[in-house]
GROMACS .gro file of C-alpha atoms in nm:
model
  484
    1MET     CA    1   0.021  -2.717   0.895
    2ALA     CA    2  -0.358  -2.684   1.122
    3GLY     CA    3  -0.535  -2.972   1.110
    4GLU     CA    4  -0.893  -2.823   0.977
    5ASN     CA    5  -0.720  -2.709   0.672
    6MET     CA    6  -0.798  -3.089   0.553
    7ILE     CA    7  -1.117  -2.984   0.578
    8ALA     CA    8  -1.312  -2.902   0.233
    9THR     CA    9  -1.342  -2.589   0.228
   10GLY     CA   10  -1.461  -2.497  -0.175
   11LYS     CA   11  -1.701  -2.705  -0.453
   12SER     CA   12  -1.454  -3.035  -0.590
   13SER     CA   13  -1.585  -3.045  -0.898
   14PRO     CA   14  -1.409  -3.079  -1.245
   15GLN     CA   15  -1.392  -2.709  -1.308
   16ILE     CA   16  -1.110  -2.625  -0.956
   17ILE     CA   17  -0.891  -2.903  -1.172
   18GLN     CA   18  -0.944  -2.723  -1.509
   19MET     CA   19  -0.917  -2.419  -1.428
   20GLU     CA   20  -0.589  -2.405  -1.232
   21HIS     CA   21  -0.454  -2.678  -1.486
   22ALA     CA   22  -0.528  -2.314  -1.814
   23LEU     CA   23  -0.369  -2.083  -1.511
   24ASN     CA   24  -0.098  -2.334  -1.525
   25ASP     CA   25  -0.034  -2.343  -1.889
   26ILE     CA   26  -0.073  -2.035  -1.958
   27GLY     CA   27   0.195  -1.891  -1.712
   28VAL     CA   28   0.236  -1.534  -1.644
   29THR     CA   29   0.146  -1.322  -2.022
   30ASN     CA   30   0.191  -0.962  -2.045
   31ALA     CA   31  -0.194  -0.926  -2.065
   32HIS     CA   32  -0.112  -1.022  -1.622
   33LYS     CA   33   0.123  -0.755  -1.676
   34GLN     CA   34  -0.049  -0.478  -1.809
   35ILE     CA   35  -0.328  -0.619  -1.571
   36ILE     CA   36  -0.083  -0.592  -1.280
   37VAL     CA   37   0.022  -0.204  -1.369
   38LEU     CA   38  -0.335  -0.132  -1.438
   39ILE     CA   39  -0.411  -0.208  -1.037
   40LEU     CA   40  -0.111  -0.118  -0.909
   41ILE     CA   41  -0.120   0.271  -1.031
   42GLY     CA   42  -0.415   0.326  -0.842
   43CYS     CA   43  -0.313   0.171  -0.549
   44LEU     CA   44   0.055   0.381  -0.566
   45PHE     CA   45  -0.269   0.697  -0.482
   46ASP     CA   46  -0.418   0.542  -0.285
   47SER     CA   47  -0.040   0.492  -0.059
   48PHE     CA   48  -0.019   0.902  -0.059
   49GLU     CA   49  -0.366   1.017   0.019
   50GLN     CA   50  -0.305   0.712   0.383
   51ASN     CA   51   0.025   0.945   0.402
   52THR     CA   52  -0.131   1.274   0.342
   53ILE     CA   53  -0.223   1.334   0.734
   54GLY     CA   54   0.121   1.233   0.890
   55LEU     CA   55   0.254   1.502   0.616
   56ILE     CA   56   0.050   1.749   0.752
   57ALA     CA   57  -0.067   1.730   1.113
   58PRO     CA   58   0.265   1.955   1.205
   59ILE     CA   59   0.065   2.180   0.986
   60LEU     CA   60  -0.261   2.177   1.115
   61ARG     CA   61  -0.180   2.189   1.460
   62GLU     CA   62   0.017   2.501   1.396
   63GLN     CA   63  -0.253   2.649   1.139
   64TRP     CA   64  -0.548   2.475   1.330
   65GLY     CA   65  -0.392   2.419   1.693
   66LEU     CA   66  -0.496   2.085   1.718
   67SER     CA   67  -0.386   1.777   1.952
   68GLY     CA   68  -0.232   1.512   1.854
   69ALA     CA   69  -0.587   1.332   1.963
   70ASP     CA   70  -0.786   1.536   1.654
   71ILE     CA   71  -0.481   1.409   1.453
   72GLY     CA   72  -0.574   1.043   1.518
   73LEU     CA   73  -0.933   1.119   1.482
   74LEU     CA   74  -0.834   1.184   1.139
   75ASN     CA   75  -0.707   0.865   1.118
   76THR     CA   76  -1.034   0.746   1.252
   77VAL     CA   77  -1.282   0.915   1.033
   78THR     CA   78  -1.102   0.692   0.741
   79PHE     CA   79  -1.037   0.431   0.835
   80ALA     CA   80  -1.307   0.366   1.012
   81SER     CA   81  -1.477   0.468   0.656
   82ALA     CA   82  -1.194   0.273   0.453
   83ALA     CA   83  -1.359  -0.062   0.687
   84VAL     CA   84  -1.706  -0.054   0.664
   85GLY     CA   85  -1.625   0.087   0.267
   86ARG     CA   86  -1.393  -0.307   0.197
   87LEU     CA   87  -1.705  -0.524   0.319
   88LEU     CA   88  -1.941  -0.381   0.182
   89SER     CA   89  -1.730  -0.398  -0.124
   90GLY     CA   90  -1.641  -0.722  -0.026
   91ILE     CA   91  -1.994  -0.882   0.016
   92LEU     CA   92  -2.116  -0.660  -0.352
   93GLY     CA   93  -1.772  -0.725  -0.523
   94ASP     CA   94  -1.898  -1.186  -0.476
   95ARG     CA   95  -2.225  -1.002  -0.578
   96PHE     CA   96  -2.155  -0.791  -0.894
   97GLY     CA   97  -1.828  -0.920  -0.949
   98ARG     CA   98  -1.505  -0.787  -0.866
   99ARG     CA   99  -1.417  -0.525  -1.197
  100ILE     CA  100  -1.704  -0.303  -1.143
  101MET     CA  101  -1.590  -0.265  -0.750
  102LEU     CA  102  -1.273  -0.139  -0.846
  103SER     CA  103  -1.394   0.185  -1.027
  104ILE     CA  104  -1.682   0.306  -0.827
  105ASN     CA  105  -1.434   0.253  -0.574
  106LEU     CA  106  -1.164   0.534  -0.650
  107LEU     CA  107  -1.466   0.742  -0.846
  108LEU     CA  108  -1.505   0.740  -0.377
  109PHE     CA  109  -1.139   0.808  -0.404
  110THR     CA  110  -1.106   1.108  -0.636
  111ILE     CA  111  -1.469   1.243  -0.456
  112GLY     CA  112  -1.313   1.255  -0.111
  113SER     CA  113  -0.983   1.438  -0.232
  114ALA     CA  114  -1.179   1.690  -0.390
  115ALA     CA  115  -1.288   1.737  -0.033
  116CYS     CA  116  -1.016   1.732   0.113
  117ALA     CA  117  -0.873   1.988  -0.082
  118LEU     CA  118  -1.189   2.214  -0.088
  119ALA     CA  119  -1.255   2.209   0.295
  120PRO     CA  120  -1.283   2.538   0.489
  121ASP     CA  121  -1.297   2.306   0.898
  122PHE     CA  122  -1.267   2.043   1.091
  123GLY     CA  123  -1.530   1.932   1.030
  124TRP     CA  124  -1.517   1.878   0.664
  125LEU     CA  125  -1.217   1.702   0.645
  126LEU     CA  126  -1.311   1.468   0.889
  127VAL     CA  127  -1.684   1.389   0.588
  128ALA     CA  128  -1.450   1.413   0.363
  129ARG     CA  129  -1.170   1.174   0.516
  130ALA     CA  130  -1.475   0.957   0.571
  131ILE     CA  131  -1.533   0.980   0.166
  132VAL     CA  132  -1.169   0.962   0.133
  133GLY     CA  133  -1.151   0.580   0.333
  134PHE     CA  134  -1.494   0.430   0.117
  135GLY     CA  135  -1.319   0.436  -0.103
  136VAL     CA  136  -0.952   0.328  -0.090
  137GLY     CA  137  -1.083   0.002   0.158
  138GLY     CA  138  -1.242  -0.175  -0.074
  139GLU     CA  139  -1.026  -0.034  -0.358
  140ILE     CA  140  -0.694  -0.258  -0.169
  141SER     CA  141  -0.855  -0.561  -0.143
  142THR     CA  142  -1.093  -0.619  -0.400
  143ALA     CA  143  -0.744  -0.567  -0.612
  144VAL     CA  144  -0.573  -0.833  -0.405
  145THR     CA  145  -0.828  -1.040  -0.468
  146MET     CA  146  -0.805  -0.963  -0.814
  147LEU     CA  147  -0.516  -1.013  -0.879
  148ALA     CA  148  -0.448  -1.379  -0.703
  149GLU     CA  149  -0.800  -1.462  -0.925
  150PHE     CA  150  -0.621  -1.366  -1.238
  151CYS     CA  151  -0.274  -1.566  -1.197
  152SER     CA  152  -0.154  -1.943  -1.181
  153PRO     CA  153  -0.123  -2.130  -0.818
  154LYS     CA  154   0.272  -2.059  -0.799
  155PHE     CA  155   0.234  -1.708  -0.922
  156ARG     CA  156  -0.111  -1.547  -0.705
  157GLY     CA  157   0.074  -1.504  -0.400
  158THR     CA  158   0.379  -1.271  -0.570
  159ALA     CA  159   0.141  -1.128  -0.758
  160ALA     CA  160  -0.146  -1.055  -0.445
  161GLY     CA  161   0.182  -0.908  -0.294
  162LEU     CA  162   0.284  -0.628  -0.600
  163VAL     CA  163  -0.004  -0.453  -0.452
  164ASN     CA  164   0.214  -0.372  -0.132
  165VAL     CA  165   0.505  -0.288  -0.325
  166GLY     CA  166   0.331  -0.041  -0.507
  167ALA     CA  167   0.046   0.076  -0.204
  168GLY     CA  168   0.262   0.033   0.132
  169GLY     CA  169   0.626   0.003  -0.014
  170PHE     CA  170   0.702   0.213  -0.338
  171GLY     CA  171   0.409   0.470  -0.150
  172ASN     CA  172   0.551   0.507   0.164
  173PHE     CA  173   0.849   0.576   0.046
  174LEU     CA  174   0.794   0.794  -0.193
  175ALA     CA  175   0.484   1.002   0.015
  176PRO     CA  176   0.683   1.179   0.217
  177ALA     CA  177   0.884   1.274  -0.088
  178PHE     CA  178   0.592   1.363  -0.275
  179GLY     CA  179   0.491   1.587   0.039
  180LEU     CA  180   0.824   1.818  -0.035
  181LEU     CA  181   0.747   1.869  -0.376
  182ILE     CA  182   0.335   2.008  -0.368
  183PHE     CA  183   0.452   2.214  -0.083
  184THR     CA  184   0.719   2.334  -0.268
  185LEU     CA  185   0.574   2.444  -0.557
  186PHE     CA  186   0.275   2.545  -0.396
  187PRO     CA  187   0.379   2.793  -0.131
  188GLY     CA  188   0.220   2.945   0.149
  189ASP     CA  189  -0.092   2.841   0.394
  190ASP     CA  190  -0.266   2.599   0.165
  191ASN     CA  191  -0.009   2.409   0.062
  192TRP     CA  192  -0.217   2.146   0.248
  193ARG     CA  193  -0.488   2.212   0.029
  194TRP     CA  194  -0.266   2.176  -0.309
  195LEU     CA  195  -0.169   1.847  -0.228
  196PHE     CA  196  -0.528   1.653  -0.193
  197ALA     CA  197  -0.548   1.865  -0.462
  198VAL     CA  198  -0.322   1.738  -0.704
  199LEU     CA  199  -0.421   1.351  -0.582
  200ALA     CA  200  -0.804   1.362  -0.712
  201LEU     CA  201  -0.610   1.389  -0.982
  202PRO     CA  202  -0.408   1.177  -1.179
  203ALA     CA  203  -0.664   0.894  -0.936
  204PHE     CA  204  -0.915   1.058  -1.151
  205LEU     CA  205  -0.741   0.893  -1.491
  206VAL     CA  206  -0.739   0.648  -1.360
  207VAL     CA  207  -1.111   0.523  -1.414
  208PHE     CA  208  -1.056   0.534  -1.739
  209PHE     CA  209  -0.748   0.268  -1.770
  210ARG     CA  210  -0.959   0.015  -1.622
  211ARG     CA  211  -1.133  -0.048  -1.863
  212TYR     CA  212  -0.955  -0.260  -2.037
  213VAL     CA  213  -0.878  -0.467  -1.699
  214PRO     CA  214  -1.157  -0.736  -1.761
  215GLU     CA  215  -1.398  -0.937  -1.492
  216THR     CA  216  -1.140  -1.274  -1.339
  217PRO     CA  217  -1.191  -1.522  -1.496
  218ARG     CA  218  -1.274  -1.775  -1.179
  219PHE     CA  219  -1.564  -1.543  -1.071
  220LEU     CA  220  -1.679  -1.608  -1.431
  221ALA     CA  221  -1.667  -1.971  -1.353
  222SER     CA  222  -1.788  -1.918  -0.973
  223GLN     CA  223  -2.055  -1.700  -1.124
  224ASN     CA  224  -2.162  -2.021  -1.427
  225ARG     CA  225  -2.046  -1.772  -1.728
  226ILE     CA  226  -1.839  -2.063  -1.869
  227ASP     CA  227  -1.827  -1.856  -2.178
  228GLU     CA  228  -1.719  -1.538  -2.075
  229ALA     CA  229  -1.420  -1.683  -1.823
  230ASN     CA  230  -1.315  -1.921  -2.160
  231HIS     CA  231  -1.292  -1.566  -2.356
  232VAL     CA  232  -1.096  -1.373  -2.064
  233LEU     CA  233  -0.837  -1.695  -2.053
  234SER     CA  234  -0.824  -1.646  -2.426
  235VAL     CA  235  -0.694  -1.312  -2.311
  236LEU     CA  236  -0.443  -1.358  -2.055
  237ALA     CA  237  -0.284  -1.670  -2.344
  238SER     CA  238  -0.298  -1.336  -2.677
  239GLY     CA  239  -0.073  -1.169  -2.419
  240SER     CA  240  -0.277  -0.834  -2.494
  241LEU     CA  241  -0.579  -0.690  -2.317
  242GLY     CA  242  -0.590  -0.485  -2.616
  243THR     CA  243  -0.698  -0.779  -2.810
  244LYS     CA  244  -1.131  -0.827  -2.934
  245LYS     CA  245  -1.066  -1.162  -3.070
  246PRO     CA  246  -0.790  -1.372  -2.866
  247VAL     CA  247  -0.780  -1.696  -3.046
  248LEU     CA  248  -1.112  -1.877  -2.839
  249LYS     CA  249  -0.997  -2.214  -2.631
  250GLU     CA  250  -1.285  -2.374  -2.453
  251TYR     CA  251  -1.002  -2.402  -2.098
  252LEU     CA  252  -1.349  -2.500  -1.891
  253THR     CA  253  -1.624  -2.716  -2.002
  254LYS     CA  254  -1.923  -2.634  -1.876
  255ASP     CA  255  -2.131  -2.810  -1.637
  256LYS     CA  256  -2.436  -3.014  -1.661
  257GLU     CA  257  -2.534  -2.977  -1.304
  258ALA     CA  258  -2.467  -2.642  -1.244
  259SER     CA  259  -2.623  -2.508  -1.565
  260THR     CA  260  -2.943  -2.475  -1.477
  261GLY     CA  261  -2.870  -2.233  -1.192
  262THR     CA  262  -2.616  -2.068  -1.010
  263THR     CA  263  -2.550  -2.149  -0.632
  264LYS     CA  264  -2.386  -1.841  -0.432
  265GLY     CA  265  -2.225  -1.807  -0.162
  266SER     CA  266  -2.297  -1.588   0.144
  267TRP     CA  267  -2.115  -1.396   0.334
  268THR     CA  268  -2.207  -1.533   0.696
  269GLU     CA  269  -2.017  -1.867   0.640
  270LEU     CA  270  -1.754  -1.709   0.690
  271PHE     CA  271  -1.842  -1.724   0.993
  272GLN     CA  272  -1.895  -2.069   0.985
  273MET     CA  273  -1.652  -2.385   1.040
  274PRO     CA  274  -1.434  -2.397   0.918
  275TYR     CA  275  -1.341  -2.008   0.739
  276LEU     CA  276  -1.375  -1.927   1.155
  277GLY     CA  277  -1.138  -2.118   1.278
  278ARG     CA  278  -0.849  -1.932   1.006
  279THR     CA  279  -1.020  -1.609   0.968
  280ILE     CA  280  -1.049  -1.447   1.421
  281PRO     CA  281  -0.628  -1.512   1.435
  282VAL     CA  282  -0.618  -1.339   1.086
  283ALA     CA  283  -0.769  -1.079   1.187
  284ILE     CA  284  -0.644  -1.008   1.506
  285ALA     CA  285  -0.333  -1.046   1.349
  286ILE     CA  286  -0.357  -0.755   1.132
  287LEU     CA  287  -0.580  -0.584   1.294
  288MET     CA  288  -0.233  -0.555   1.566
  289SER     CA  289  -0.002  -0.444   1.256
  290TYR     CA  290  -0.199  -0.269   1.088
  291GLY     CA  291  -0.249  -0.049   1.469
  292ALA     CA  292   0.119  -0.020   1.481
  293GLN     CA  293   0.202   0.045   1.115
  294LEU     CA  294  -0.026   0.369   1.110
  295SER     CA  295   0.021   0.429   1.428
  296VAL     CA  296   0.436   0.527   1.329
  297LEU     CA  297   0.358   0.667   1.006
  298THR     CA  298   0.105   0.867   1.169
  299LEU     CA  299   0.355   1.017   1.407
  300MET     CA  300   0.681   0.991   1.294
  301PRO     CA  301   0.705   1.377   1.142
  302MET     CA  302   0.524   1.576   1.467
  303ILE     CA  303   0.789   1.276   1.641
  304PHE     CA  304   1.055   1.433   1.442
  305VAL     CA  305   0.948   1.770   1.455
  306SER     CA  306   0.947   1.682   1.914
  307MET     CA  307   1.303   1.610   1.827
  308GLY     CA  308   1.366   2.013   1.738
  309TYR     CA  309   1.421   1.913   1.330
  310SER     CA  310   1.195   2.150   1.115
  311LEU     CA  311   0.941   2.062   0.897
  312SER     CA  312   1.109   1.964   0.575
  313GLY     CA  313   1.335   1.787   0.804
  314SER     CA  314   1.134   1.526   0.899
  315LEU     CA  315   0.992   1.464   0.574
  316LEU     CA  316   1.344   1.419   0.463
  317TYR     CA  317   1.434   1.143   0.781
  318SER     CA  318   1.084   0.992   0.731
  319MET     CA  319   1.118   0.917   0.399
  320ILE     CA  320   1.434   0.764   0.495
  321ILE     CA  321   1.265   0.535   0.777
  322GLN     CA  322   1.072   0.468   0.409
  323SER     CA  323   1.278   0.290   0.197
  324GLY     CA  324   1.255  -0.031   0.463
  325SER     CA  325   0.884  -0.013   0.338
  326VAL     CA  326   1.068  -0.089  -0.025
  327LEU     CA  327   1.210  -0.393   0.056
  328GLY     CA  328   1.060  -0.543   0.271
  329ALA     CA  329   0.669  -0.506   0.046
  330ILE     CA  330   0.938  -0.685  -0.276
  331ALA     CA  331   1.001  -0.948  -0.015
  332ALA     CA  332   0.774  -1.074   0.062
  333SER     CA  333   0.672  -1.085  -0.301
  334ALA     CA  334   0.946  -1.334  -0.377
  335PHE     CA  335   0.966  -1.435  -0.088
  336GLY     CA  336   0.556  -1.545  -0.104
  337TYR     CA  337   0.663  -1.748  -0.465
  338TYR     CA  338   0.917  -1.984  -0.297
  339PHE     CA  339   0.797  -1.984   0.098
  340PRO     CA  340   0.544  -2.084   0.300
  341ARG     CA  341   0.320  -1.859   0.380
  342LYS     CA  342   0.342  -1.939   0.823
  343LYS     CA  343   0.704  -1.959   0.837
  344VAL     CA  344   0.750  -1.572   0.687
  345LEU     CA  345   0.468  -1.430   0.895
  346THR     CA  346   0.617  -1.586   1.220
  347ALA     CA  347   0.949  -1.499   1.176
  348GLY     CA  348   0.854  -1.122   1.064
  349ALA     CA  349   0.640  -1.070   1.371
  350VAL     CA  350   0.975  -1.211   1.592
  351CYS     CA  351   1.145  -0.928   1.365
  352ALA     CA  352   0.899  -0.579   1.410
  353CYS     CA  353   0.960  -0.652   1.731
  354ALA     CA  354   1.302  -0.693   1.813
  355ALA     CA  355   1.285  -0.413   1.595
  356ALA     CA  356   1.050  -0.218   1.828
  357LEU     CA  357   1.237  -0.278   2.123
  358ALA     CA  358   1.580  -0.166   1.938
  359ILE     CA  359   1.409   0.200   1.798
  360VAL     CA  360   1.327   0.249   2.198
  361TYR     CA  361   1.718   0.139   2.353
  362LEU     CA  362   1.936   0.123   2.099
  363GLY     CA  363   1.753   0.460   1.914
  364VAL     CA  364   2.091   0.708   2.089
  365ASN     CA  365   2.096   0.914   1.776
  366ILE     CA  366   1.948   1.013   1.480
  367TYR     CA  367   2.094   0.762   1.261
  368LEU     CA  368   2.107   0.477   1.509
  369VAL     CA  369   1.717   0.625   1.490
  370LEU     CA  370   1.693   0.659   1.068
  371PHE     CA  371   1.840   0.261   1.062
  372PHE     CA  372   1.648   0.102   1.359
  373GLY     CA  373   1.287   0.253   1.168
  374ALA     CA  374   1.357   0.182   0.822
  375LEU     CA  375   1.445  -0.254   0.964
  376PHE     CA  376   1.081  -0.189   1.125
  377GLN     CA  377   0.950  -0.098   0.831
  378PHE     CA  378   1.056  -0.412   0.646
  379PHE     CA  379   0.946  -0.595   0.854
  380VAL     CA  380   0.666  -0.426   0.940
  381LEU     CA  381   0.609  -0.427   0.473
  382LEU     CA  382   0.656  -0.765   0.482
  383LEU     CA  383   0.385  -0.842   0.696
  384ASN     CA  384   0.162  -0.664   0.529
  385THR     CA  385   0.244  -0.744   0.229
  386SER     CA  386   0.240  -1.153   0.392
  387ILE     CA  387  -0.065  -1.112   0.447
  388TRP     CA  388  -0.284  -0.993   0.142
  389ILE     CA  389  -0.075  -1.318   0.009
  390TYR     CA  390  -0.219  -1.476   0.284
  391ALA     CA  391  -0.579  -1.436   0.253
  392PRO     CA  392  -0.684  -1.517  -0.080
  393GLU     CA  393  -0.592  -1.793   0.026
  394LEU     CA  394  -0.812  -1.844   0.292
  395TYR     CA  395  -1.133  -1.856   0.123
  396PRO     CA  396  -1.340  -2.020  -0.217
  397THR     CA  397  -1.401  -1.852  -0.461
  398ARG     CA  398  -1.813  -1.758  -0.350
  399ILE     CA  399  -1.676  -1.593  -0.042
  400ARG     CA  400  -1.328  -1.472  -0.140
  401GLY     CA  401  -1.438  -1.069  -0.220
  402PHE     CA  402  -1.581  -1.064   0.163
  403GLY     CA  403  -1.339  -1.310   0.323
  404VAL     CA  404  -1.026  -1.054   0.207
  405ALA     CA  405  -1.260  -0.764   0.311
  406PHE     CA  406  -1.353  -0.856   0.622
  407ILE     CA  407  -0.916  -0.997   0.692
  408LEU     CA  408  -0.828  -0.643   0.582
  409ALA     CA  409  -1.146  -0.421   0.701
  410SER     CA  410  -0.957  -0.562   1.040
  411GLY     CA  411  -0.692  -0.379   0.977
  412SER     CA  412  -0.890  -0.032   0.848
  413ALA     CA  413  -1.085  -0.042   1.245
  414ALA     CA  414  -0.721  -0.043   1.384
  415GLY     CA  415  -0.633   0.299   1.193
  416SER     CA  416  -0.961   0.386   1.336
  417PHE     CA  417  -0.840   0.442   1.728
  418ILE     CA  418  -0.508   0.254   1.751
  419PRO     CA  419  -0.368   0.662   1.668
  420ILE     CA  420  -0.548   0.764   1.906
  421ILE     CA  421  -0.410   0.567   2.196
  422ALA     CA  422  -0.019   0.646   1.995
  423GLY     CA  423  -0.078   0.974   2.007
  424LEU     CA  424  -0.224   0.996   2.361
  425LEU     CA  425   0.099   0.762   2.428
  426PHE     CA  426   0.270   1.005   2.230
  427ASP     CA  427   0.175   1.307   2.437
  428ILE     CA  428   0.316   1.109   2.805
  429TYR     CA  429   0.560   0.879   2.690
  430GLY     CA  430   0.786   1.046   2.384
  431MET     CA  431   0.852   0.791   2.118
  432MET     CA  432   0.911   0.489   2.335
  433GLY     CA  433   0.547   0.474   2.363
  434VAL     CA  434   0.431   0.459   2.056
  435PHE     CA  435   0.738   0.202   1.980
  436GLY     CA  436   0.643  -0.010   2.301
  437LEU     CA  437   0.306   0.009   2.153
  438ALA     CA  438   0.390  -0.204   1.840
  439ALA     CA  439   0.660  -0.481   2.005
  440ALA     CA  440   0.331  -0.635   2.230
  441MET     CA  441   0.118  -0.572   1.919
  442TYR     CA  442   0.363  -0.752   1.634
  443SER     CA  443   0.445  -1.002   2.003
  444ILE     CA  444   0.041  -1.093   1.983
  445PHE     CA  445   0.027  -1.108   1.615
  446ALA     CA  446   0.310  -1.395   1.607
  447VAL     CA  447   0.050  -1.636   1.857
  448CYS     CA  448  -0.249  -1.576   1.672
  449ILE     CA  449  -0.086  -1.604   1.344
  450GLN     CA  450  -0.021  -1.962   1.417
  451MET     CA  451  -0.354  -2.041   1.459
  452GLY     CA  452  -0.421  -2.013   1.051
  453PRO     CA  453  -0.411  -2.290   0.779
  454GLU     CA  454  -0.099  -2.326   0.581
  455THR     CA  455  -0.255  -2.280   0.226
  456TYR     CA  456   0.098  -2.267   0.035
  457GLY     CA  457   0.043  -2.458  -0.267
  458ARG     CA  458  -0.293  -2.536  -0.218
  459SER     CA  459  -0.569  -2.561  -0.437
  460LEU     CA  460  -0.739  -2.167  -0.439
  461GLU     CA  461  -1.142  -2.350  -0.432
  462ASP     CA  462  -0.968  -2.676  -0.201
  463LEU     CA  463  -0.739  -2.667   0.032
  464THR     CA  464  -0.786  -3.076   0.034
  465LEU     CA  465  -0.624  -3.050  -0.308
  466PRO     CA  466  -0.239  -2.952  -0.435
  467ALA     CA  467  -0.272  -2.592  -0.676
  468ASP     CA  468  -0.082  -2.758  -0.953
  469GLY     CA  469  -0.427  -2.925  -1.009
  470ASN     CA  470  -0.279  -3.259  -0.989
  471VAL     CA  471  -0.521  -3.573  -0.738
  472ASN     CA  472  -0.331  -3.837  -0.645
  473ASP     CA  473  -0.563  -3.928  -0.392
  474PRO     CA  474  -0.800  -4.170  -0.520
  475THR     CA  475  -1.111  -4.116  -0.288
  476ILE     CA  476  -1.065  -3.764  -0.428
  477ALA     CA  477  -1.087  -3.837  -0.770
  478THR     CA  478  -1.349  -4.067  -0.804
  479THR     CA  479  -1.531  -3.804  -0.650
  480MET     CA  480  -1.453  -3.558  -0.896
  481THR     CA  481  -1.588  -3.852  -1.188
  482LYS     CA  482  -1.891  -3.880  -0.975
  483GLN     CA  483  -1.909  -3.497  -1.052
  484ALA     CA  484  -1.823  -3.500  -1.358
   0.00000   0.00000   0.00000
């Protein structure tokens, strides 16, 4: 455990202890499950959208004469915009709430998908991808933050991890099948347009479903809106989001010192100690992981086509490789309940590096390429999901939205330029260039993650406190009493 995590990271107040106890007492109810399902629906279609460029890359190369670098540029625009969307959503989410940003970002995603379907040329498509990226980027980081804040300390890792089960796991796995389905239903030169058009429709419907998702109790408490926080906690305890008049219970008591005004966090705190010491290495780590994953996702259909397989065969093989994503995301969600974060991240990075090298040196036939490719994707999603679990635990509520957004935006930034590098390496060295780059990036990941603190079993507000809210240290207990 890094020494800096012995520094208090949140405001130590009786409400911190009360919140931890309340969420522990409520546990996991059907209301939690309803929230998770509603959020995962949107994240699933977000993942489909992020895979579209890889799915249509062979078609655009033929119809528009695009090069590997051009395909990479489409991802550059998408993920650069996603990085900006995440940062802005994080700042606004810490100021105005998580819930409103969730709906706004989903609406932007829908508009962008529709614009992609209507794109008459490459320039239009670039602009439309920017809109898509802005919405997708903000939605994912907001979803991770919300689920961490809705759940008990023990379950929060699994809940945040489930976002990537839907997005990176099933989303990446089913995306090739989704593409094949659309191409089969809508044959012809415009089949790629139908892919974007269909993606816009279900995403728009989720906007209506999400009106049932409340603001998180941790955010409300951080804003001194204690009555509203108690109402949300009571709804969670009732077991149904549709409960209009739950049996109200005073889980949190009002802080008399804070009743005259709310202390707001500033995004600049992220670049001060102790947060800077954890933000930079974790941001570099996720940049490495996202960059490697997105390069492979984008180029894999092209790799298979270059090996002599048809487009439909390439998509089928890509789907087989993505089966590892589902298992990796599920494994990470389970590990989030039982194991320390840094141990999972370190072991996963070493294994991802080894799997990438195995594809290069041992993938002598299609069967071994598929096997090692699926193994690679398993560890990739294990890592990405574990970082999604780890990131919300690094910051207190007042800056958590921006903290999570900054870390995930670093991953999006990787998607804006590393696929271009990978595309150039593919044009020169073929598959060896792509997976050799991935192996190097996961080596850097393993080093960087050692610099962050261990957060497993610690309070979501203050790493000096245990997650179960029990304060045995007399010094901390005395401080709590004085602040009460």
